Amino acid sequence: MSNEPVDVLIIGAGASGAAIAWSLVETRMKILCLEQGPWVHDTEFPSRNPDYELARYGNFSADPNVRQLPQDYPINNDDSDIAPVNFNAVGGSTINFLGHWPRLHPSDFRSYSVAGVADDWPVDYQTLAPFYDINDRNMGVSGYAGNPSYPAYSPPLPPIPIGKLGQKLASGFNELGWHWWPSDVSILSRDYEGRAKCVNAGTCDLGCAVGAKASVGFTYWNSLIQQGVLLRTNSRVKEILVNDDDMATGVLYYDENNQLQTQQAEMVVVACNGIGTPRLLLNSTSKNFPDGLANRSGQVGKNLMFHPLVGVTGIFDERLEGFKGPMACSIISQEFYEHDESRDFSLGYGLASGRYTTPMTYALGGYGIDNPIPWGEAHRTYFDKQYPFSAGLTVVSNDLPEPTNCVTLDDNLTDSDGIPAPKITYKTGENTRKMLAHGMNRAEEALLAAGAKKTLRGDVDKVWWRAGWHQMGTARMGNDREKSVVNHWGRSHDVKNIFIVDGSIFVTAGGVNPTSTIQALALYIGDNIKNKLANLFDEE
C-alpha cells in the first residue's frame, strides 16, 4: 500500500463518491477513494441463496445496529422517531436500495418563495437538469416520458411494467381524476451496456445478482478503476487534517489492519451521507476548528431531514401478484405534491405504490404498518385471505428542516476503531404529521376507488421506524456562510479545498427519494471544479 500524496481524495464509494469521481476522471488528476467497507461481489449477494429472506435480519439488514459488521458504525437512535439505515461497502446503499428514481420538483428548490417555509436553494432545477440526464444514462434509468408533474425529460429506457397491482391502483386514481404515473426506476427494463434486464425476482434490497439494479459498483466503479482511479477498501477515515491556513492537507484513516495511516491530498471530497458526513466533520477538531471542521456557522449536524412514512393497505377480491417484480417500483401519484394554501400544512407529499414484500418478511413485518401478523390459526388466514389480495400506498412526506433535529457525537458509543459514534435527535414535526394524516385519507380514497373491500391503516403518530434511508440537510448549501456549510457549488465556506457532495448538502427534503438528485449534485459540483481549476481555492 502506498500513501503517496494525491490530487483528489474522495471519502466514500457510494452514490455521490462514484459520481464525482466519474466527473473528475477526465482531468487526469490523481484520484483516490477511501471506502470504510469492502467490495461485496455479486457472488456474495443473498439474492443468490434459497434462504435469502433471512439476510434482511442479519448481515444484509439495512440497519447497521442490526448488522454490527466490522465496517459499520453504531448509531444512537434512542431519541429519534426514525432509525437511520445505510450500507457500508463499495456502492454504499445503492447495493440494497430499491431503485425508485424520481427527481426533485422545480418547486422543491424554492420552498420559501412558494410557501414561506424553510429556505430556497442557491441552485435550481434547470441548473441540475442536464446532470440529471447524464446520470440517468450512466445509471440506466427506465421510465416513461411526459410526466406532467415535471418539465419535459425522457428516461433512456422504456418503463418497467407496472404489473397487475399497478394497473388496479391506477384505476382508482383514474376514477378520482387524480394524477398517477409509472415510476422512474434505476432498474433495467431491457439489456443495457453489458448489464442484463430485470428478471422480476423481487430481491432488490439483497443485492441484484444480475446487475439490473443500478448499484454504482456495476455502473461507475468498474469503469473508473479501468481509467486509473484508485479505490482503497476497508479504510475508515478518522479525521480530516487542516493546517494553520485553514486548508485541508489530507486525512488520518484506519487501514484494513486497523493501523492508523496518513494520506495527504490537495483536495478532499466528502461523500459519507447525511449521517456520516457530519459525524466526520464533528470528529475533525483542531485549534482553528474546536467545534468541528467547516463548522464556524454552527450548522454542521443541524437540520437533519428524513422522509417520514406511513402507509395504507387495501384488501381486494382478486389476487394482485404484488410479490412479482421490483419491490418498490410501480406507480406514483403527485396529485397532492405542490403547496396548496387551502390545506392546514405547508408544501405537499407523494403517494407511492410499491409491489408487495416476500412471504417471510410479510409474516415478520406485517402488512406495511410495522405490526407483525398473529401466529397460529390467524396466521394462516392472513396468508390465505390477505397476502395475495393486498395492495398498498405509502405517503412520502416533505420534511421541513428544524435545527433541533440533528446529528451530534455520542459521549460513550464508539465504532470498532474507537471513533465516536453519531447520536440522532429527531422528532417528526407538526407540519409533517398534518401532511401524513391528509395523505392517509387520500390514499384510502384511492384504494377504495380502485375496488378495495376494506383498508388497513397505520397510526399517523407512529411513523415507520426503519425508514431512515434518506438522510439530508446536515451540512447544507447556501450563499450565507452564517446559515450554511458549503456554497452553491459544494465548496466549504471555511476550508476552501473541501467539497461535500452527498445528501447532507440538501436545503430541503422534497417528497421524493433523493439519490437521483444526490448524484446530479455530485456531477454538478464536479463540473464546477473542472471549470474553476485555475482559481479553485480563491475567495468567492
PDB file of N, CA and C in Angstrom, residues 454-527:
ATOM      1  N   LYS A 454     -61.797  -3.469   1.882  1.00  0.00           N
ATOM      2  CA  LYS A 454     -61.506  -2.846   3.170  1.00  0.00           C
ATOM      3  C   LYS A 454     -60.092  -2.299   3.125  1.00  0.00           C
ATOM      4  N   THR A 455     -59.775  -1.422   4.077  1.00  0.00           N
ATOM      5  CA  THR A 455     -58.438  -0.856   4.144  1.00  0.00           C
ATOM      6  C   THR A 455     -57.873  -1.042   5.542  1.00  0.00           C
ATOM      7  N   LEU A 456     -56.552  -1.096   5.600  1.00  0.00           N
ATOM      8  CA  LEU A 456     -55.810  -1.209   6.852  1.00  0.00           C
ATOM      9  C   LEU A 456     -54.830  -0.051   6.893  1.00  0.00           C
ATOM     10  N   ARG A 457     -54.859   0.707   7.963  1.00  0.00           N
ATOM     11  CA  ARG A 457     -54.010   1.890   8.007  1.00  0.00           C
ATOM     12  C   ARG A 457     -53.248   1.970   9.318  1.00  0.00           C
ATOM     13  N   GLY A 458     -52.104   2.632   9.242  1.00  0.00           N
ATOM     14  CA  GLY A 458     -51.275   2.782  10.417  1.00  0.00           C
ATOM     15  C   GLY A 458     -51.692   3.975  11.245  1.00  0.00           C
ATOM     16  N   ASP A 459     -50.855   4.308  12.189  1.00  0.00           N
ATOM     17  CA  ASP A 459     -51.086   5.404  13.116  1.00  0.00           C
ATOM     18  C   ASP A 459     -50.211   6.583  12.698  1.00  0.00           C
ATOM     19  N   VAL A 460     -50.831   7.709  12.392  1.00  0.00           N
ATOM     20  CA  VAL A 460     -50.070   8.859  11.910  1.00  0.00           C
ATOM     21  C   VAL A 460     -49.081   9.346  12.958  1.00  0.00           C
ATOM     22  N   ASP A 461     -49.311   9.028  14.230  1.00  0.00           N
ATOM     23  CA  ASP A 461     -48.387   9.433  15.289  1.00  0.00           C
ATOM     24  C   ASP A 461     -47.243   8.436  15.475  1.00  0.00           C
ATOM     25  N   LYS A 462     -47.219   7.405  14.642  1.00  0.00           N
ATOM     26  CA  LYS A 462     -46.143   6.421  14.723  1.00  0.00           C
ATOM     27  C   LYS A 462     -45.656   6.117  13.309  1.00  0.00           C
ATOM     28  N   VAL A 463     -44.714   6.928  12.850  1.00  0.00           N
ATOM     29  CA  VAL A 463     -44.177   6.726  11.507  1.00  0.00           C
ATOM     30  C   VAL A 463     -43.339   5.457  11.477  1.00  0.00           C
ATOM     31  N   TRP A 464     -43.079   4.954  10.292  1.00  0.00           N
ATOM     32  CA  TRP A 464     -42.311   3.713  10.157  1.00  0.00           C
ATOM     33  C   TRP A 464     -40.930   3.891  10.773  1.00  0.00           C
ATOM     34  N   TRP A 465     -40.543   2.941  11.597  1.00  0.00           N
ATOM     35  CA  TRP A 465     -39.320   3.045  12.386  1.00  0.00           C
ATOM     36  C   TRP A 465     -38.066   2.980  11.519  1.00  0.00           C
ATOM     37  N   ARG A 466     -37.889   1.925  10.761  1.00  0.00           N
ATOM     38  CA  ARG A 466     -36.672   1.796   9.943  1.00  0.00           C
ATOM     39  C   ARG A 466     -36.910   2.411   8.569  1.00  0.00           C
ATOM     40  N   ALA A 467     -37.221   3.697   8.570  1.00  0.00           N
ATOM     41  CA  ALA A 467     -37.473   4.413   7.315  1.00  0.00           C
ATOM     42  C   ALA A 467     -36.443   5.510   7.090  1.00  0.00           C
ATOM     43  N   GLY A 468     -35.266   5.382   7.741  1.00  0.00           N
ATOM     44  CA  GLY A 468     -34.253   6.427   7.643  1.00  0.00           C
ATOM     45  C   GLY A 468     -33.274   6.242   6.509  1.00  0.00           C
ATOM     46  N   TRP A 469     -33.768   5.803   5.344  1.00  0.00           N
ATOM     47  CA  TRP A 469     -32.882   5.644   4.180  1.00  0.00           C
ATOM     48  C   TRP A 469     -32.387   7.003   3.681  1.00  0.00           C
ATOM     49  N   HIS A 470     -33.245   8.003   3.768  1.00  0.00           N
ATOM     50  CA  HIS A 470     -32.960   9.295   3.145  1.00  0.00           C
ATOM     51  C   HIS A 470     -32.525  10.285   4.221  1.00  0.00           C
ATOM     52  N   GLN A 471     -31.243  10.611   4.226  1.00  0.00           N
ATOM     53  CA  GLN A 471     -30.637  11.429   5.286  1.00  0.00           C
ATOM     54  C   GLN A 471     -30.108  12.717   4.663  1.00  0.00           C
ATOM     55  N   MET A 472     -30.715  13.834   5.036  1.00  0.00           N
ATOM     56  CA  MET A 472     -30.463  15.080   4.306  1.00  0.00           C
ATOM     57  C   MET A 472     -30.319  16.263   5.248  1.00  0.00           C
ATOM     58  N   GLY A 473     -29.594  17.283   4.783  1.00  0.00           N
ATOM     59  CA  GLY A 473     -29.648  18.598   5.376  1.00  0.00           C
ATOM     60  C   GLY A 473     -28.618  18.963   6.410  1.00  0.00           C
ATOM     61  N   THR A 474     -27.719  18.072   6.786  1.00  0.00           N
ATOM     62  CA  THR A 474     -26.845  18.279   7.946  1.00  0.00           C
ATOM     63  C   THR A 474     -25.549  19.030   7.645  1.00  0.00           C
ATOM     64  N   ALA A 475     -25.356  19.425   6.385  1.00  0.00           N
ATOM     65  CA  ALA A 475     -24.222  20.290   6.013  1.00  0.00           C
ATOM     66  C   ALA A 475     -24.668  21.110   4.802  1.00  0.00           C
ATOM     67  N   ARG A 476     -25.755  21.811   4.964  1.00  0.00           N
ATOM     68  CA  ARG A 476     -26.479  22.340   3.808  1.00  0.00           C
ATOM     69  C   ARG A 476     -25.734  23.439   3.067  1.00  0.00           C
ATOM     70  N   MET A 477     -26.117  23.585   1.805  1.00  0.00           N
ATOM     71  CA  MET A 477     -25.517  24.602   0.959  1.00  0.00           C
ATOM     72  C   MET A 477     -26.304  25.911   1.064  1.00  0.00           C
ATOM     73  N   GLY A 478     -25.607  27.008   0.780  1.00  0.00           N
ATOM     74  CA  GLY A 478     -26.253  28.309   0.812  1.00  0.00           C
ATOM     75  C   GLY A 478     -25.262  29.413   0.524  1.00  0.00           C
ATOM     76  N   ASN A 479     -25.797  30.583   0.185  1.00  0.00           N
ATOM     77  CA  ASN A 479     -24.933  31.731  -0.093  1.00  0.00           C
ATOM     78  C   ASN A 479     -24.502  32.451   1.178  1.00  0.00           C
ATOM     79  N   ASP A 480     -25.284  32.324   2.229  1.00  0.00           N
ATOM     80  CA  ASP A 480     -24.971  32.967   3.504  1.00  0.00           C
ATOM     81  C   ASP A 480     -24.138  32.020   4.357  1.00  0.00           C
ATOM     82  N   ARG A 481     -22.885  32.342   4.554  1.00  0.00           N
ATOM     83  CA  ARG A 481     -21.977  31.454   5.271  1.00  0.00           C
ATOM     84  C   ARG A 481     -22.338  31.326   6.744  1.00  0.00           C
ATOM     85  N   GLU A 482     -23.171  32.228   7.270  1.00  0.00           N
ATOM     86  CA  GLU A 482     -23.614  32.117   8.656  1.00  0.00           C
ATOM     87  C   GLU A 482     -24.728  31.091   8.829  1.00  0.00           C
ATOM     88  N   LYS A 483     -25.374  30.688   7.729  1.00  0.00           N
ATOM     89  CA  LYS A 483     -26.511  29.782   7.792  1.00  0.00           C
ATOM     90  C   LYS A 483     -26.292  28.486   7.025  1.00  0.00           C
ATOM     91  N   SER A 484     -25.089  28.280   6.514  1.00  0.00           N
ATOM     92  CA  SER A 484     -24.838  27.099   5.682  1.00  0.00           C
ATOM     93  C   SER A 484     -23.397  26.647   5.839  1.00  0.00           C
ATOM     94  N   VAL A 485     -23.105  25.477   5.307  1.00  0.00           N
ATOM     95  CA  VAL A 485     -21.778  24.868   5.464  1.00  0.00           C
ATOM     96  C   VAL A 485     -20.969  24.941   4.173  1.00  0.00           C
ATOM     97  N   VAL A 486     -21.654  24.765   3.023  1.00  0.00           N
ATOM     98  CA  VAL A 486     -20.976  24.843   1.723  1.00  0.00           C
ATOM     99  C   VAL A 486     -21.669  25.888   0.857  1.00  0.00           C
ATOM    100  N   ASN A 487     -20.970  26.350  -0.168  1.00  0.00           N
ATOM    101  CA  ASN A 487     -21.544  27.349  -1.061  1.00  0.00           C
ATOM    102  C   ASN A 487     -22.395  26.691  -2.143  1.00  0.00           C
ATOM    103  N   HIS A 488     -22.780  27.448  -3.151  1.00  0.00           N
ATOM    104  CA  HIS A 488     -23.732  26.940  -4.147  1.00  0.00           C
ATOM    105  C   HIS A 488     -23.146  25.880  -5.060  1.00  0.00           C
ATOM    106  N   TRP A 489     -21.830  25.659  -5.004  1.00  0.00           N
ATOM    107  CA  TRP A 489     -21.249  24.553  -5.775  1.00  0.00           C
ATOM    108  C   TRP A 489     -20.457  23.590  -4.890  1.00  0.00           C
ATOM    109  N   GLY A 490     -20.873  23.479  -3.629  1.00  0.00           N
ATOM    110  CA  GLY A 490     -20.401  22.402  -2.774  1.00  0.00           C
ATOM    111  C   GLY A 490     -19.094  22.617  -2.060  1.00  0.00           C
ATOM    112  N   ARG A 491     -18.488  23.778  -2.193  1.00  0.00           N
ATOM    113  CA  ARG A 491     -17.215  24.044  -1.531  1.00  0.00           C
ATOM    114  C   ARG A 491     -17.455  24.598  -0.140  1.00  0.00           C
ATOM    115  N   SER A 492     -16.718  24.107   0.825  1.00  0.00           N
ATOM    116  CA  SER A 492     -16.838  24.586   2.196  1.00  0.00           C
ATOM    117  C   SER A 492     -16.565  26.083   2.273  1.00  0.00           C
ATOM    118  N   HIS A 493     -17.406  26.789   3.031  1.00  0.00           N
ATOM    119  CA  HIS A 493     -17.156  28.207   3.266  1.00  0.00           C
ATOM    120  C   HIS A 493     -15.865  28.419   4.048  1.00  0.00           C
ATOM    121  N   ASP A 494     -15.556  27.502   4.952  1.00  0.00           N
ATOM    122  CA  ASP A 494     -14.439  27.691   5.891  1.00  0.00           C
ATOM    123  C   ASP A 494     -13.127  27.113   5.401  1.00  0.00           C
ATOM    124  N   VAL A 495     -13.191  26.008   4.655  1.00  0.00           N
ATOM    125  CA  VAL A 495     -11.982  25.301   4.207  1.00  0.00           C
ATOM    126  C   VAL A 495     -12.086  25.149   2.691  1.00  0.00           C
ATOM    127  N   LYS A 496     -11.301  25.942   1.977  1.00  0.00           N
ATOM    128  CA  LYS A 496     -11.542  26.125   0.544  1.00  0.00           C
ATOM    129  C   LYS A 496     -11.219  24.912  -0.317  1.00  0.00           C
ATOM    130  N   ASN A 497     -10.556  23.926   0.223  1.00  0.00           N
ATOM    131  CA  ASN A 497     -10.272  22.731  -0.584  1.00  0.00           C
ATOM    132  C   ASN A 497     -11.020  21.507  -0.074  1.00  0.00           C
ATOM    133  N   ILE A 498     -12.143  21.736   0.620  1.00  0.00           N
ATOM    134  CA  ILE A 498     -13.044  20.653   0.999  1.00  0.00           C
ATOM    135  C   ILE A 498     -14.371  20.845   0.270  1.00  0.00           C
ATOM    136  N   PHE A 499     -14.841  19.771  -0.345  1.00  0.00           N
ATOM    137  CA  PHE A 499     -16.122  19.769  -1.043  1.00  0.00           C
ATOM    138  C   PHE A 499     -16.991  18.662  -0.452  1.00  0.00           C
ATOM    139  N   ILE A 500     -18.284  18.919  -0.358  1.00  0.00           N
ATOM    140  CA  ILE A 500     -19.240  17.919   0.136  1.00  0.00           C
ATOM    141  C   ILE A 500     -20.256  17.657  -0.966  1.00  0.00           C
ATOM    142  N   VAL A 501     -20.540  16.381  -1.226  1.00  0.00           N
ATOM    143  CA  VAL A 501     -21.339  16.039  -2.408  1.00  0.00           C
ATOM    144  C   VAL A 501     -22.511  15.107  -2.114  1.00  0.00           C
ATOM    145  N   ASP A 502     -22.783  14.805  -0.850  1.00  0.00           N
ATOM    146  CA  ASP A 502     -23.843  13.830  -0.539  1.00  0.00           C
ATOM    147  C   ASP A 502     -25.124  14.542  -0.111  1.00  0.00           C
ATOM    148  N   GLY A 503     -26.082  13.787   0.428  1.00  0.00           N
ATOM    149  CA  GLY A 503     -27.370  14.341   0.803  1.00  0.00           C
ATOM    150  C   GLY A 503     -27.330  15.332   1.934  1.00  0.00           C
ATOM    151  N   SER A 504     -26.208  15.435   2.636  1.00  0.00           N
ATOM    152  CA  SER A 504     -26.115  16.402   3.730  1.00  0.00           C
ATOM    153  C   SER A 504     -26.218  17.833   3.227  1.00  0.00           C
ATOM    154  N   ILE A 505     -25.933  18.100   1.950  1.00  0.00           N
ATOM    155  CA  ILE A 505     -25.959  19.479   1.457  1.00  0.00           C
ATOM    156  C   ILE A 505     -27.354  19.916   1.017  1.00  0.00           C
ATOM    157  N   PHE A 506     -28.363  19.036   1.109  1.00  0.00           N
ATOM    158  CA  PHE A 506     -29.724  19.413   0.737  1.00  0.00           C
ATOM    159  C   PHE A 506     -30.211  20.553   1.636  1.00  0.00           C
ATOM    160  N   VAL A 507     -30.932  21.483   1.039  1.00  0.00           N
ATOM    161  CA  VAL A 507     -31.533  22.591   1.782  1.00  0.00           C
ATOM    162  C   VAL A 507     -32.928  22.213   2.264  1.00  0.00           C
ATOM    163  N   THR A 508     -33.659  21.522   1.418  1.00  0.00           N
ATOM    164  CA  THR A 508     -34.968  20.966   1.761  1.00  0.00           C
ATOM    165  C   THR A 508     -34.995  19.515   1.310  1.00  0.00           C
ATOM    166  N   ALA A 509     -35.986  18.770   1.795  1.00  0.00           N
ATOM    167  CA  ALA A 509     -36.016  17.333   1.541  1.00  0.00           C
ATOM    168  C   ALA A 509     -36.785  16.946   0.292  1.00  0.00           C
ATOM    169  N   GLY A 510     -37.765  17.776  -0.116  1.00  0.00           N
ATOM    170  CA  GLY A 510     -38.683  17.323  -1.145  1.00  0.00           C
ATOM    171  C   GLY A 510     -39.499  16.144  -0.637  1.00  0.00           C
ATOM    172  N   GLY A 511     -40.352  15.627  -1.478  1.00  0.00           N
ATOM    173  CA  GLY A 511     -41.172  14.484  -1.101  1.00  0.00           C
ATOM    174  C   GLY A 511     -40.906  13.279  -1.965  1.00  0.00           C
ATOM    175  N   VAL A 512     -39.652  13.138  -2.414  1.00  0.00           N
ATOM    176  CA  VAL A 512     -39.269  12.021  -3.280  1.00  0.00           C
ATOM    177  C   VAL A 512     -37.920  11.473  -2.836  1.00  0.00           C
ATOM    178  N   ASN A 513     -37.620  10.254  -3.274  1.00  0.00           N
ATOM    179  CA  ASN A 513     -36.323   9.643  -2.971  1.00  0.00           C
ATOM    180  C   ASN A 513     -35.195  10.533  -3.491  1.00  0.00           C
ATOM    181  N   PRO A 514     -34.108  10.690  -2.740  1.00  0.00           N
ATOM    182  CA  PRO A 514     -33.107  11.718  -3.070  1.00  0.00           C
ATOM    183  C   PRO A 514     -31.937  11.267  -3.927  1.00  0.00           C
ATOM    184  N   THR A 515     -31.760   9.955  -4.192  1.00  0.00           N
ATOM    185  CA  THR A 515     -30.497   9.505  -4.785  1.00  0.00           C
ATOM    186  C   THR A 515     -30.240  10.117  -6.147  1.00  0.00           C
ATOM    187  N   SER A 516     -31.270  10.239  -6.970  1.00  0.00           N
ATOM    188  CA  SER A 516     -31.098  10.862  -8.285  1.00  0.00           C
ATOM    189  C   SER A 516     -30.563  12.276  -8.147  1.00  0.00           C
ATOM    190  N   THR A 517     -31.108  13.043  -7.199  1.00  0.00           N
ATOM    191  CA  THR A 517     -30.662  14.419  -7.002  1.00  0.00           C
ATOM    192  C   THR A 517     -29.277  14.466  -6.368  1.00  0.00           C
ATOM    193  N   ILE A 518     -28.980  13.551  -5.455  1.00  0.00           N
ATOM    194  CA  ILE A 518     -27.641  13.492  -4.847  1.00  0.00           C
ATOM    195  C   ILE A 518     -26.583  13.335  -5.937  1.00  0.00           C
ATOM    196  N   GLN A 519     -26.814  12.414  -6.864  1.00  0.00           N
ATOM    197  CA  GLN A 519     -25.818  12.184  -7.906  1.00  0.00           C
ATOM    198  C   GLN A 519     -25.766  13.337  -8.905  1.00  0.00           C
ATOM    199  N   ALA A 520     -26.923  13.928  -9.210  1.00  0.00           N
ATOM    200  CA  ALA A 520     -26.918  15.096 -10.097  1.00  0.00           C
ATOM    201  C   ALA A 520     -26.117  16.230  -9.477  1.00  0.00           C
ATOM    202  N   LEU A 521     -26.280  16.447  -8.173  1.00  0.00           N
ATOM    203  CA  LEU A 521     -25.497  17.469  -7.473  1.00  0.00           C
ATOM    204  C   LEU A 521     -24.002  17.151  -7.516  1.00  0.00           C
ATOM    205  N   ALA A 522     -23.646  15.880  -7.322  1.00  0.00           N
ATOM    206  CA  ALA A 522     -22.234  15.498  -7.368  1.00  0.00           C
ATOM    207  C   ALA A 522     -21.635  15.784  -8.745  1.00  0.00           C
ATOM    208  N   LEU A 523     -22.386  15.494  -9.800  1.00  0.00           N
ATOM    209  CA  LEU A 523     -21.909  15.776 -11.159  1.00  0.00           C
ATOM    210  C   LEU A 523     -21.812  17.284 -11.391  1.00  0.00           C
ATOM    211  N   TYR A 524     -22.781  18.025 -10.883  1.00  0.00           N
ATOM    212  CA  TYR A 524     -22.772  19.486 -10.998  1.00  0.00           C
ATOM    213  C   TYR A 524     -21.569  20.083 -10.265  1.00  0.00           C
ATOM    214  N   ILE A 525     -21.283  19.592  -9.061  1.00  0.00           N
ATOM    215  CA  ILE A 525     -20.124  20.085  -8.303  1.00  0.00           C
ATOM    216  C   ILE A 525     -18.831  19.717  -9.015  1.00  0.00           C
ATOM    217  N   GLY A 526     -18.768  18.506  -9.531  1.00  0.00           N
ATOM    218  CA  GLY A 526     -17.589  18.103 -10.295  1.00  0.00           C
ATOM    219  C   GLY A 526     -17.366  18.988 -11.509  1.00  0.00           C
ATOM    220  N   ASP A 527     -18.454  19.348 -12.183  1.00  0.00           N
ATOM    221  CA  ASP A 527     -18.351  20.216 -13.354  1.00  0.00           C
ATOM    222  C   ASP A 527     -17.836  21.593 -12.956  1.00  0.00           C
TER     223      ASP A 527
END
